[in-house]
Amino acid sequence: MIVAKQKPIAEIKEMLRPYQKVLILGCGTCVKTCFAGGEDEVATLGAALRLAFGREGRHIKTEELTVERQCEDAFIQEAVPAVARNEAVLSLACGAGVQAMARRFGKTILLPGVNTTFIGVLEKPGLFTEECSGCGDCELDTFGGICPVTRCSKRLMNGPCGGSKNGKCEVSPDIDCAWQLIIDRLTALGQQDNLKRYIPAKDWRPSLSGGPRRLLREDHVV
Amino acid sequence: MKSAGQSKFKSILAAGGFAVTAECGPPRGANAEIIHRKGELLKGCVDAVNVTDNQTAVVRMSSLAACLHLLELGIEPVMQMVTRDRNRIALQSDILGAYSLGIRNILCLSGDHQSLGSQPEASNVFDIDSLNLLHAVRVMRDEGKDMSGFALNSAPAMFIGAAANPFADPLAYRVVRLAKKISAGADFIQTQCVYNLPRFKEWMRLAREEGLTERVYIMAGITPLKSARMAQFMATKVAGMDVPEGVIKRLSGVTGPAALEEGLKIALETIAELRTIPGVRGIHIMAIEAEERVSELVQAAGLLPRPVK
Amino acid sequence: MSSKFEPKIHVFYCVNAFAQGVFSPPDAENAAFVKSIKMPCSSMIKDVFILKAFECGSDGVVVIGCPSGKCKRVDGNMRAAKRVAWVQKLLDEIGLSGKRLVYTVGDETDAATTLLLKQLAELGPNPFKPVEQANPK
């Protein structure tokens, strides 16, 4: 899923300062799963913002609504009346959702309420970790299912580097050395010979480095 | 400035000699005087001087520029290049530029992550890794082609090096990694500094078994310790460092000049041992911000005078 | 402060936290326990309920759960405690002060409310004044 984290109250307040009537729009998919922007978070944030402004003597009018997915126009359409009633929309969707909203609502002020961070998994309750950076050319078969592009801080194709210490990355003791994980996993799979293979320089064209990407499925164009 | 020719460092090794190299960190500023001063301290006591590339991810005078300053003093530089800050286009470009200026030796590294340095807010590059870089330089030299396959008007005949760490885990994999670096293009290897001789000897034994010492010149790293505190720090805070208890003990209980003496003694004992290990073709002295100790060490180890080409 | 401050306190309590399943406000001269809300488990507490209490003009909120290891739903009391900690931080960010909110277990309710009252005496009334809230949904 896409993982995001709500922006600090102070930062959101600053963005909302010019507006009296705000729609807080949640998304029921990725950001709901990581507790950043689902219905519950919309309700909590609404109350928090009313309190935060209220204690300054300012009463902001908030409307709360959550749609299934903000990245799909069919669902965004449901928000049309609510958007019309308000001066600005504080979207708790990921960056894609906010931009989908911008595509449909050309004259609406759209404010991002969360910081979109990564594509990740729920490693254990409450802990989300980054797994995939969308390089566009997956080589997980070579690396035993562990991605060196994303999980190695230096994106090494022929790792590890000299900074790996006790299975941890030099950047932080919270980060596992991806190459240690790869070595361990390939060994467990009996594929340690993969480690002898020289992996050539990666072609970054299929990644964001090559420019923002598009996927056109002709078979689905009607 | 020294005229273009082959790498003197390479010639010494090719002729069967025991080589000595040292390290030099460029200044955090534009003052060439500082590099000149360091150069003067090292001149004549080593065969080549490694110049670091924004080491520890801290902005310093560029390795390329500092190498040129050393060349002007008649010193042979080894230009270190990390893949952290520049993409393949810039790296290849710098190799061509360096060669055109008379630089003949390259050491290919990944580099410390920028989050550990002075400007952690910078994005990193890591377009290619150190093995890709080794390969690229080798192809440029032996085939005269850049990474796109374009035929260069002149091939940079660089002497190519890589770093190796016999003290990181797992030991067996470290030898696999060494083999990979050699296959990718390494002509010489400089290792992490040696304090644990038994472990180092074991690594060398495995390397010999794989026939790797026939294919690459291995230079063992040496860093003279200054105090028990320094030894403790390196043992606990520096990744991939192996400092045995015995070494720390020798330095505990002595301070000041006595500790420096003991540190030097340990280094000299280590060098003497290293010279007996088949496959060890030289030493690489990393005396960080203590370049003045290098000549003292090299002299006491009986390695002076250095061959003059 | 000109007039004597009588804090209004909301209490959310788990029915299993008390012997008779009922929360009785402790004797306190200068406190008005405006509302006590019972829950079948303290884990029924949600962040937004606490914030709504403050929106209704509450000066302080107490959340009461069962002692560690005694939750009938195994770990509901732990979840409630964590949620309260989260909202305390949020209240600090809002500028209301997390000290207006406490979590306690049944036996320690008196001590917790005494502490809360002491903190409220220092903090003063909730600076937020409730106003008619338009919420079409």
XYZ file of C-alpha atoms in Angstrom:
668
model
C 0.000 0.000 0.000
C 0.891 3.632 -0.222
C 1.945 4.843 3.194
C 1.425 8.401 4.329
C 1.655 10.379 7.515
C -0.562 13.246 8.548
C 1.070 16.661 8.517
C 1.571 18.385 11.877
C -1.414 20.442 13.099
C 0.641 23.636 12.976
C 1.412 23.155 9.311
C -2.193 22.345 8.414
C -3.424 25.370 10.350
C -1.151 27.618 8.317
C -2.535 26.231 5.074
C -6.127 26.716 6.274
C -5.654 30.209 7.600
C -7.280 32.063 4.674
C -10.405 29.874 4.697
C -13.611 29.841 6.729
C -15.348 26.805 5.262
C -13.256 23.739 4.645
C -14.089 20.257 3.426
C -11.931 17.603 5.030
C -11.908 14.834 2.462
C -10.678 11.404 3.416
C -9.833 8.364 1.355
C -10.950 4.875 2.263
C -8.103 2.907 0.769
C -4.312 3.226 1.356
C -4.324 6.136 3.785
C -7.068 4.501 5.802
C -4.903 1.410 6.224
C -1.979 3.379 7.547
C -4.133 5.520 9.839
C -3.462 8.786 8.045
C -6.676 9.688 6.203
C -9.648 7.345 6.593
C -13.003 8.256 8.160
C -11.676 7.980 11.704
C -8.739 10.210 10.947
C -10.993 12.719 9.179
C -13.224 12.925 12.267
C -10.289 13.262 14.640
C -8.595 15.883 12.503
C -11.839 17.811 12.150
C -12.245 17.979 15.914
C -8.556 18.790 16.407
C -8.663 21.665 13.919
C -11.873 23.120 15.341
C -10.291 23.012 18.792
C -6.978 24.420 17.571
C -8.584 27.374 15.804
C -11.296 27.758 18.433
C -8.888 28.292 21.268
C -7.564 31.279 19.295
C -11.099 32.583 19.153
C -11.531 31.629 15.517
C -14.344 29.346 14.492
C -13.694 27.457 11.346
C -16.554 25.570 9.691
C -15.561 22.096 8.701
C -17.405 19.501 6.672
C -16.259 15.894 6.774
C -16.524 13.342 3.988
C -14.656 10.207 2.993
C -14.777 8.589 -0.426
C -13.713 5.065 -1.313
C -10.658 6.147 -3.352
C -9.588 9.655 -4.242
C -7.513 8.457 -7.186
C -10.541 7.397 -9.223
C -12.873 9.901 -10.803
C -15.968 7.699 -10.348
C -15.555 7.967 -6.579
C -14.459 11.599 -6.523
C -17.684 12.549 -8.271
C -19.559 11.827 -5.044
C -17.783 14.762 -3.467
C -19.019 17.316 -6.014
C -21.776 18.847 -3.858
C -19.573 18.971 -0.751
C -16.745 20.592 -2.695
C -19.152 23.204 -4.026
C -20.255 24.120 -0.502
C -16.757 24.828 0.760
C -13.955 27.330 0.088
C -11.155 24.826 0.174
C -10.613 21.102 0.350
C -8.166 19.605 2.809
C -7.471 16.262 1.218
C -6.093 13.458 3.322
C -5.431 11.313 0.267
C -1.977 10.501 -1.017
C -0.392 12.825 -3.575
C -2.078 10.946 -6.390
C -5.504 11.478 -4.869
C -4.894 15.183 -4.317
C -3.883 15.542 -7.948
C -6.847 13.527 -9.180
C -8.995 16.005 -7.287
C -7.122 18.873 -8.962
C -7.843 17.350 -12.356
C -11.583 17.263 -11.720
C -11.982 20.458 -9.723
C -10.142 23.047 -11.779
C -11.164 26.014 -9.640
C -10.999 24.512 -6.187
C -8.286 25.188 -3.632
C -6.746 21.832 -2.779
C -4.550 21.402 0.260
C -2.586 18.257 1.115
C -3.164 17.125 4.679
C -0.746 14.222 4.605
C 2.837 13.653 3.503
C 2.884 10.759 1.102
C 5.951 8.668 1.739
C 6.356 5.196 0.344
C 5.049 1.940 -1.073
C 5.222 -0.456 1.818
C 3.914 -3.282 3.891
C 2.631 -3.708 7.398
C 5.619 -5.482 8.925
C 3.890 -5.901 12.271
C 0.999 -4.093 13.976
C 1.696 -0.396 13.809
C 4.881 -0.695 11.787
C 4.956 0.111 8.079
C 8.174 -0.319 6.123
C 9.246 0.792 2.673
C 9.646 -2.057 0.210
C 9.310 -0.848 -3.358
C 10.401 2.314 -5.116
C 8.806 1.556 -8.458
C 12.017 1.251 -10.447
C 10.001 -0.147 -13.324
C 12.265 -3.132 -13.923
C 11.838 -5.688 -11.195
C 14.768 -7.992 -10.461
C 13.480 -9.564 -7.253
C 14.072 -13.020 -8.705
C 17.825 -12.402 -8.689
C 17.875 -11.092 -5.159
C 15.768 -13.684 -3.396
C 12.742 -11.433 -3.049
C 14.538 -8.577 -1.306
C 14.880 -5.339 -3.209
C 18.322 -3.711 -3.164
C 17.036 -0.697 -5.100
C 14.675 0.240 -2.295
C 16.014 -1.362 0.842
C 19.718 -0.762 0.315
C 20.354 2.877 1.253
C 22.909 3.094 -1.545
C 20.924 1.162 -4.185
C 23.867 -1.200 -4.631
C 23.427 -3.887 -7.251
C 26.559 -5.661 -6.043
C 26.451 -5.064 -2.328
C 27.079 -4.945 0.561
C 29.190 -1.890 1.205
C 31.752 -1.578 3.973
C 29.297 0.167 6.261
C 27.165 -2.881 7.052
C 27.509 -3.574 10.779
C 25.907 -6.517 12.589
C 23.343 -6.811 9.837
C 22.359 -3.145 10.110
C 22.790 -0.268 7.690
C 25.258 2.542 8.444
C 22.436 5.067 8.047
C 20.517 3.857 11.097
C 20.475 0.889 13.455
C 16.728 0.647 12.711
C 17.468 -0.241 9.119
C 18.449 -3.802 8.263
C 21.300 -4.105 5.793
C 19.399 -5.234 2.712
C 22.426 -7.078 1.400
C 22.758 -9.061 4.602
C 19.107 -10.015 4.151
C 19.765 -10.928 0.518
C 22.808 -13.040 1.427
C 20.856 -14.831 4.148
C 17.829 -15.446 1.983
C 19.742 -16.625 -1.088
C 21.726 -18.946 1.153
C 18.520 -20.325 2.674
C 17.177 -20.864 -0.844
C 20.367 -22.586 -1.948
C 20.936 -19.793 -4.477
C 24.118 -18.305 -3.031
C 25.739 -18.549 -6.457
C 23.612 -15.560 -7.429
C 25.976 -13.588 -5.216
C 28.884 -14.351 -7.518
C 27.059 -12.867 -10.472
C 28.152 -9.414 -11.551
C 25.059 -7.247 -11.904
C 25.655 -4.507 -14.491
C 24.767 -0.850 -14.044
C 21.004 -0.446 -13.806
C 19.052 1.154 -16.618
C 17.054 3.833 -14.833
C 14.889 4.735 -17.798
C 11.856 2.767 -16.593
C 12.013 4.619 -13.259
C 10.984 8.169 -12.378
C 14.482 9.182 -13.453
C 13.327 8.718 -17.032
C 10.468 11.152 -16.502
C 6.944 10.737 -15.049
C 5.519 7.480 -16.299
C 2.377 6.398 -18.095
C 0.713 3.083 -18.501
C -1.670 2.756 -21.423
C -3.725 -0.402 -21.649
C -5.164 -0.348 -25.140
C -7.256 -3.372 -24.309
C -9.087 -1.296 -21.726
C -9.613 1.809 -23.799
C -13.229 2.093 -24.932
C 53.631 19.320 -13.778
C 54.643 15.688 -14.228
C 54.454 14.621 -17.874
C 52.105 11.849 -18.900
C 53.517 8.371 -18.510
C 52.601 5.086 -16.914
C 51.601 4.771 -13.283
C 54.783 4.689 -11.178
C 52.837 2.933 -8.466
C 51.917 0.179 -10.931
C 55.512 -0.181 -12.127
C 56.779 -0.762 -8.607
C 54.242 -3.500 -8.018
C 54.773 -5.029 -11.464
C 58.499 -5.179 -10.801
C 57.817 -7.259 -7.690
C 58.437 -4.555 -5.110
C 56.648 -4.056 -1.761
C 54.697 -0.853 -2.268
C 53.786 1.836 0.237
C 50.852 4.221 -0.156
C 49.276 6.738 2.184
C 46.096 8.774 2.362
C 45.517 12.481 2.231
C 42.282 14.318 2.928
C 41.696 17.545 0.958
C 40.909 20.689 2.966
C 37.451 22.053 3.725
C 38.156 25.173 1.764
C 39.826 26.479 -1.348
C 43.306 26.822 0.165
C 45.825 24.896 -1.913
C 48.540 25.585 0.680
C 47.075 22.949 2.974
C 47.350 20.255 0.324
C 50.880 21.389 -0.488
C 51.853 21.097 3.163
C 50.442 17.567 3.446
C 52.116 16.641 0.204
C 55.515 17.810 1.430
C 55.144 15.621 4.524
C 54.447 12.557 2.381
C 56.805 13.167 -0.511
C 59.571 10.645 -0.771
C 58.201 8.273 1.863
C 55.444 6.664 -0.171
C 54.941 5.496 -3.744
C 51.535 7.065 -4.193
C 49.045 9.100 -2.188
C 45.293 8.404 -2.131
C 43.204 11.554 -2.233
C 39.765 11.068 -0.693
C 36.518 12.119 -2.399
C 34.306 14.163 -0.053
C 35.108 11.636 2.627
C 32.435 11.000 5.280
C 30.062 12.923 2.993
C 31.549 16.247 4.026
C 32.228 18.918 1.391
C 35.946 19.270 0.723
C 38.100 20.424 -2.142
C 37.484 17.964 -4.975
C 39.650 14.890 -5.231
C 40.468 15.739 -8.844
C 41.743 19.214 -7.957
C 43.691 18.004 -4.940
C 45.288 15.260 -7.066
C 46.446 17.924 -9.500
C 48.016 19.923 -6.671
C 49.934 16.815 -5.603
C 51.060 16.165 -9.164
C 52.517 19.653 -9.234
C 54.682 18.700 -6.254
C 55.947 15.627 -8.084
C 53.794 13.225 -6.054
C 51.846 10.376 -7.638
C 48.173 10.579 -6.662
C 45.507 7.868 -6.466
C 42.208 9.603 -7.187
C 39.392 8.184 -5.080
C 35.951 8.316 -6.651
C 32.706 7.613 -4.865
C 29.449 6.864 -6.644
C 27.411 8.744 -4.054
C 27.560 12.224 -5.583
C 27.938 11.801 -9.322
C 26.141 9.795 -12.003
C 27.877 7.656 -14.645
C 28.073 10.584 -17.045
C 29.933 12.785 -14.569
C 32.144 9.949 -13.316
C 33.309 8.967 -16.801
C 33.832 12.601 -17.634
C 36.042 13.067 -14.543
C 38.063 9.978 -15.413
C 38.821 11.386 -18.855
C 39.659 14.761 -17.356
C 41.841 13.232 -14.662
C 43.800 11.166 -17.147
C 44.319 14.167 -19.402
C 45.859 15.995 -16.439
C 48.325 13.212 -15.672
C 46.442 11.236 -13.024
C 47.094 7.516 -13.459
C 45.492 5.741 -10.525
C 41.847 5.418 -9.507
C 40.210 3.891 -6.451
C 36.509 3.071 -6.927
C 34.206 3.262 -3.904
C 30.519 3.608 -3.048
C 31.064 6.293 -0.427
C 29.606 6.991 2.996
C 25.891 7.780 2.949
C 25.166 11.511 2.904
C 22.894 11.224 5.961
C 26.104 10.808 7.981
C 27.771 13.904 6.604
C 27.584 17.657 6.878
C 24.697 18.113 4.447
C 22.268 15.267 5.082
C 19.511 17.206 3.304
C 21.209 16.558 -0.047
C 19.815 13.845 -2.302
C 22.290 11.146 -3.213
C 23.052 9.798 -6.680
C 24.189 6.142 -6.532
C 23.409 5.825 -10.234
C 25.961 2.990 -10.344
C 27.827 1.115 -7.633
C 31.576 0.695 -7.093
C 31.696 -2.540 -9.078
C 29.935 -0.929 -12.032
C 32.515 1.855 -11.830
C 35.420 -0.619 -11.744
C 33.987 -2.273 -14.814
C 33.478 1.011 -16.609
C 37.060 2.179 -16.031
C 38.412 -1.193 -17.132
C 36.410 -1.088 -20.369
C 37.513 2.503 -20.997
C 41.122 1.426 -20.594
C 41.145 -1.952 -22.349
C 38.551 -1.364 -25.068
C 38.722 2.404 -25.388
C 34.940 2.652 -25.041
C 32.686 4.556 -22.690
C 29.635 2.988 -21.052
C 27.494 3.688 -24.109
C 29.919 1.808 -26.361
C 31.226 4.990 -27.915
C 34.846 4.729 -29.090
C 36.870 7.306 -27.149
C 39.460 9.312 -29.073
C 41.979 8.270 -26.456
C 41.736 5.495 -23.883
C 42.590 6.391 -20.265
C 45.144 3.776 -19.173
C 44.285 3.908 -15.488
C 45.611 1.625 -12.782
C 42.383 0.593 -11.098
C 41.848 -0.087 -7.439
C 39.101 -1.100 -5.037
C 38.731 -1.380 -1.264
C 38.186 -4.644 0.591
C 37.291 -5.445 4.150
C 38.558 -8.773 5.472
C 36.977 -7.996 8.845
C 33.327 -7.692 7.908
C 30.982 -10.644 8.164
C 30.663 -13.260 6.874
C 34.304 -14.090 6.209
C 33.659 -16.566 3.391
C 31.475 -14.087 1.540
C 34.190 -11.444 1.807
C 36.354 -13.571 -0.438
C 33.519 -14.015 -2.943
C 33.226 -10.246 -2.953
C 36.940 -9.815 -3.506
C 36.746 -12.146 -6.511
C 33.847 -10.134 -7.883
C 35.778 -6.873 -7.627
C 38.769 -8.401 -9.392
C 36.588 -9.758 -12.188
C 34.923 -6.380 -12.523
C 38.249 -4.654 -13.034
C 40.334 -4.177 -9.900
C 44.123 -4.290 -10.458
C 44.945 -3.499 -6.849
C 43.155 -3.715 -3.516
C 43.594 -1.620 -0.384
C 42.153 -3.227 2.718
C 40.618 -1.924 5.928
C 43.302 -1.371 8.542
C 44.703 -4.533 10.084
C 44.911 -5.157 13.823
C 43.610 -8.701 13.898
C 46.394 -10.604 12.174
C 44.983 -14.139 12.561
C 41.752 -13.062 10.889
C 43.654 -11.248 8.139
C 45.875 -14.262 7.532
C 42.805 -16.461 7.206
C 41.313 -14.095 4.617
C 44.605 -14.087 2.705
C 44.701 -17.869 2.822
C 41.216 -18.097 1.304
C 42.190 -15.496 -1.296
C 45.265 -17.501 -2.270
C 43.185 -20.669 -2.490
C 40.921 -18.986 -5.031
C 43.938 -17.867 -7.024
C 43.056 -14.238 -6.353
C 46.542 -13.187 -5.283
C 47.747 -14.089 -8.792
C 45.270 -11.641 -10.278
C 45.440 -8.627 -7.995
C 47.950 -6.721 -5.837
C 46.748 -6.669 -2.233
C 47.890 -3.776 -0.026
C 47.137 -4.170 3.671
C 45.768 -1.161 5.525
C 47.665 0.302 8.466
C 46.494 2.981 10.882
C 48.801 3.677 13.836
C 46.777 4.032 17.032
C 47.322 7.050 19.252
C 45.596 6.023 22.457
C 43.398 3.475 24.181
C 40.472 5.812 23.589
C 41.102 5.835 19.854
C 41.336 2.038 19.873
C 38.074 1.765 21.821
C 36.366 4.186 19.473
C 37.445 2.266 16.419
C 36.485 -1.038 17.994
C 32.955 0.057 18.844
C 31.948 2.986 16.649
C 33.462 2.319 13.245
C 31.739 -0.153 10.940
C 33.770 -3.121 9.756
C 36.676 -2.521 12.124
C 38.242 -5.362 14.125
C 40.410 -4.267 17.053
C 41.293 -7.193 19.338
C 41.134 -6.808 23.131
C 44.868 -7.428 23.333
C 45.620 -4.341 21.291
C 43.353 -2.134 23.392
C 44.959 -3.538 26.533
C 48.437 -2.653 25.340
C 47.363 0.959 25.011
C 45.464 1.175 28.279
C 47.639 2.404 31.085
C 49.812 4.536 28.841
C 49.051 8.101 27.883
C 50.489 10.923 25.822
C 53.805 10.294 24.060
C 54.066 6.826 25.621
C 50.752 5.866 23.999
C 51.934 7.202 20.632
C 55.092 5.127 21.021
C 53.106 1.982 21.787
C 50.762 2.651 18.865
C 53.742 2.966 16.577
C 55.245 -0.232 17.986
C 52.023 -2.142 17.292
C 51.967 -0.787 13.741
C 55.589 -1.792 13.155
C 54.974 -5.298 14.494
C 51.953 -5.584 12.221
C 53.926 -4.431 9.177
C 56.698 -6.930 9.912
C 54.105 -9.737 10.098
C 52.348 -8.562 6.948
C 55.567 -8.712 4.964
C 55.756 -12.434 5.679
C 52.306 -13.209 4.294
C 52.400 -14.474 0.705
C 50.202 -12.339 -1.531
C 50.535 -9.132 0.484
C 52.216 -6.731 -1.950
C 52.378 -3.613 0.127
C 50.862 -1.454 2.842
C 48.392 1.430 2.664
C 48.850 3.860 5.550
C 45.732 5.685 6.646
C 46.921 8.243 9.169
C 43.896 10.505 9.160
C 44.944 14.095 9.862
C 48.293 12.737 11.066
C 50.277 12.756 7.858
C 53.408 13.754 9.790
C 53.522 10.290 11.372
C 53.800 8.528 8.028
C 57.467 9.229 7.352
C 58.356 8.194 10.918
C 56.491 4.923 10.459
C 57.873 4.115 7.023
C 61.410 4.859 8.158
C 61.155 2.747 11.324
C 59.703 -0.110 9.247
C 62.864 -0.079 7.145
C 60.964 0.766 3.989
C 63.019 3.815 3.032
C 64.231 4.899 0.605
C 61.323 4.451 -1.806
C 62.245 3.493 -5.389
C 62.591 6.435 -7.731
C 61.409 5.820 -11.274
C -8.814 34.456 37.677
C -11.797 36.568 38.692
C -14.394 33.993 39.613
C -13.719 30.564 41.048
C -12.996 28.117 38.289
C -15.201 25.029 38.439
C -13.797 22.557 35.933
C -16.239 20.503 33.887
C -15.022 16.966 33.511
C -16.159 14.182 31.211
C -15.542 10.610 32.262
C -15.435 7.608 29.935
C -15.337 4.431 31.974
C -15.352 0.715 31.448
C -18.228 -0.912 33.354
C -15.883 -3.722 34.428
C -13.550 -1.253 36.134
C -15.855 -0.801 39.088
C -17.424 -3.260 41.536
C -21.034 -2.330 40.892
C -20.354 -1.463 37.291
C -21.049 2.155 38.109
C -18.754 5.128 38.375
C -19.443 7.445 41.295
C -17.780 10.849 41.138
C -15.412 11.393 44.078
C -16.203 14.051 46.637
C -14.682 17.221 45.341
C -15.788 20.753 46.209
C -14.698 22.455 43.058
C -15.446 20.029 40.307
C -18.554 19.230 38.334
C -18.545 15.855 36.692
C -20.868 16.809 33.906
C -21.054 13.537 32.103
C -20.104 9.930 32.688
C -20.203 7.651 29.668
C -20.042 3.916 30.254
C -18.424 1.509 27.834
C -18.448 -2.302 27.718
C -14.687 -2.071 27.362
C -12.306 0.879 27.677
C -11.101 0.090 24.135
C -14.399 1.495 22.867
C -12.854 4.907 23.399
C -11.954 6.619 20.150
C -9.731 9.657 19.618
C -12.631 11.668 18.251
C -14.863 11.052 21.309
C -12.256 12.627 23.560
C -11.832 15.590 21.231
C -15.605 16.032 20.960
C -15.775 16.225 24.742
C -13.409 19.195 24.577
C -15.434 20.653 21.730
C -18.485 20.518 23.978
C -16.639 22.682 26.482
C -15.148 20.054 28.752
C -12.134 21.275 30.735
C -10.792 17.816 31.435
C -11.383 14.204 30.467
C -10.795 11.001 32.402
C -10.680 7.611 30.732
C -10.964 4.659 33.090
C -10.022 1.090 32.254
C -9.354 -2.145 34.041
C -6.024 -2.984 35.698
C -3.290 -4.572 33.628
C -4.043 -8.205 32.914
C -7.672 -7.901 33.965
C -9.280 -6.813 30.723
C -12.097 -9.144 29.755
C -11.212 -8.595 26.114
C -7.538 -9.361 26.852
C -5.826 -6.113 25.802
C -8.583 -3.545 25.428
C -7.253 -1.561 28.376
C -3.774 -1.397 26.792
C -5.237 -0.087 23.550
C -7.233 2.522 25.446
C -4.107 3.680 27.269
C -2.212 4.025 23.971
C -5.019 5.959 22.365
C -5.122 8.323 25.315
C -1.342 8.874 24.971
C -1.816 9.665 21.267
C -4.565 12.196 22.009
C -2.477 13.783 24.784
C 0.177 14.564 22.159
C -2.490 15.856 19.786
C -3.875 18.130 22.505
C -0.371 19.562 23.000
C -0.159 20.241 19.256
C -3.571 21.889 19.285
C -2.498 24.074 22.199
C -4.986 22.717 24.733
C -2.382 20.763 26.716
C -2.331 16.992 27.053
C -2.512 17.474 30.814
C -6.258 17.925 30.484
C -6.581 14.226 29.724
C -5.762 11.289 31.973
C -6.040 7.551 31.747
C -6.425 5.532 34.920
C -7.547 2.145 36.223
C -10.580 1.670 38.451
C -8.776 1.488 41.820
C -6.711 4.583 41.152
C -9.529 6.832 39.993
C -9.498 9.054 43.093
C -5.780 9.714 42.835
C -6.036 10.375 39.091
C -8.889 12.842 39.416
C -7.091 14.660 42.230
C -4.062 15.025 39.967
C -6.229 16.170 37.061
C -7.952 18.801 39.177
C -4.591 20.092 40.327
C -3.411 20.347 36.714
C -6.644 22.041 35.652
C -6.302 24.600 38.452
C -2.972 25.574 36.838
C -4.178 25.371 33.245
C -7.468 27.170 33.736
C -10.619 26.638 31.683
C -10.652 25.161 28.201
C -9.809 28.120 25.922
C -12.115 26.763 23.248
C -15.646 28.174 23.321
C -18.245 25.889 21.739
C -20.233 27.406 18.900
C -23.090 26.010 16.778
C -21.359 23.570 14.440
C -22.837 23.052 10.947
C -22.316 19.466 9.903
C -24.652 18.486 7.072
C -23.679 14.791 7.144
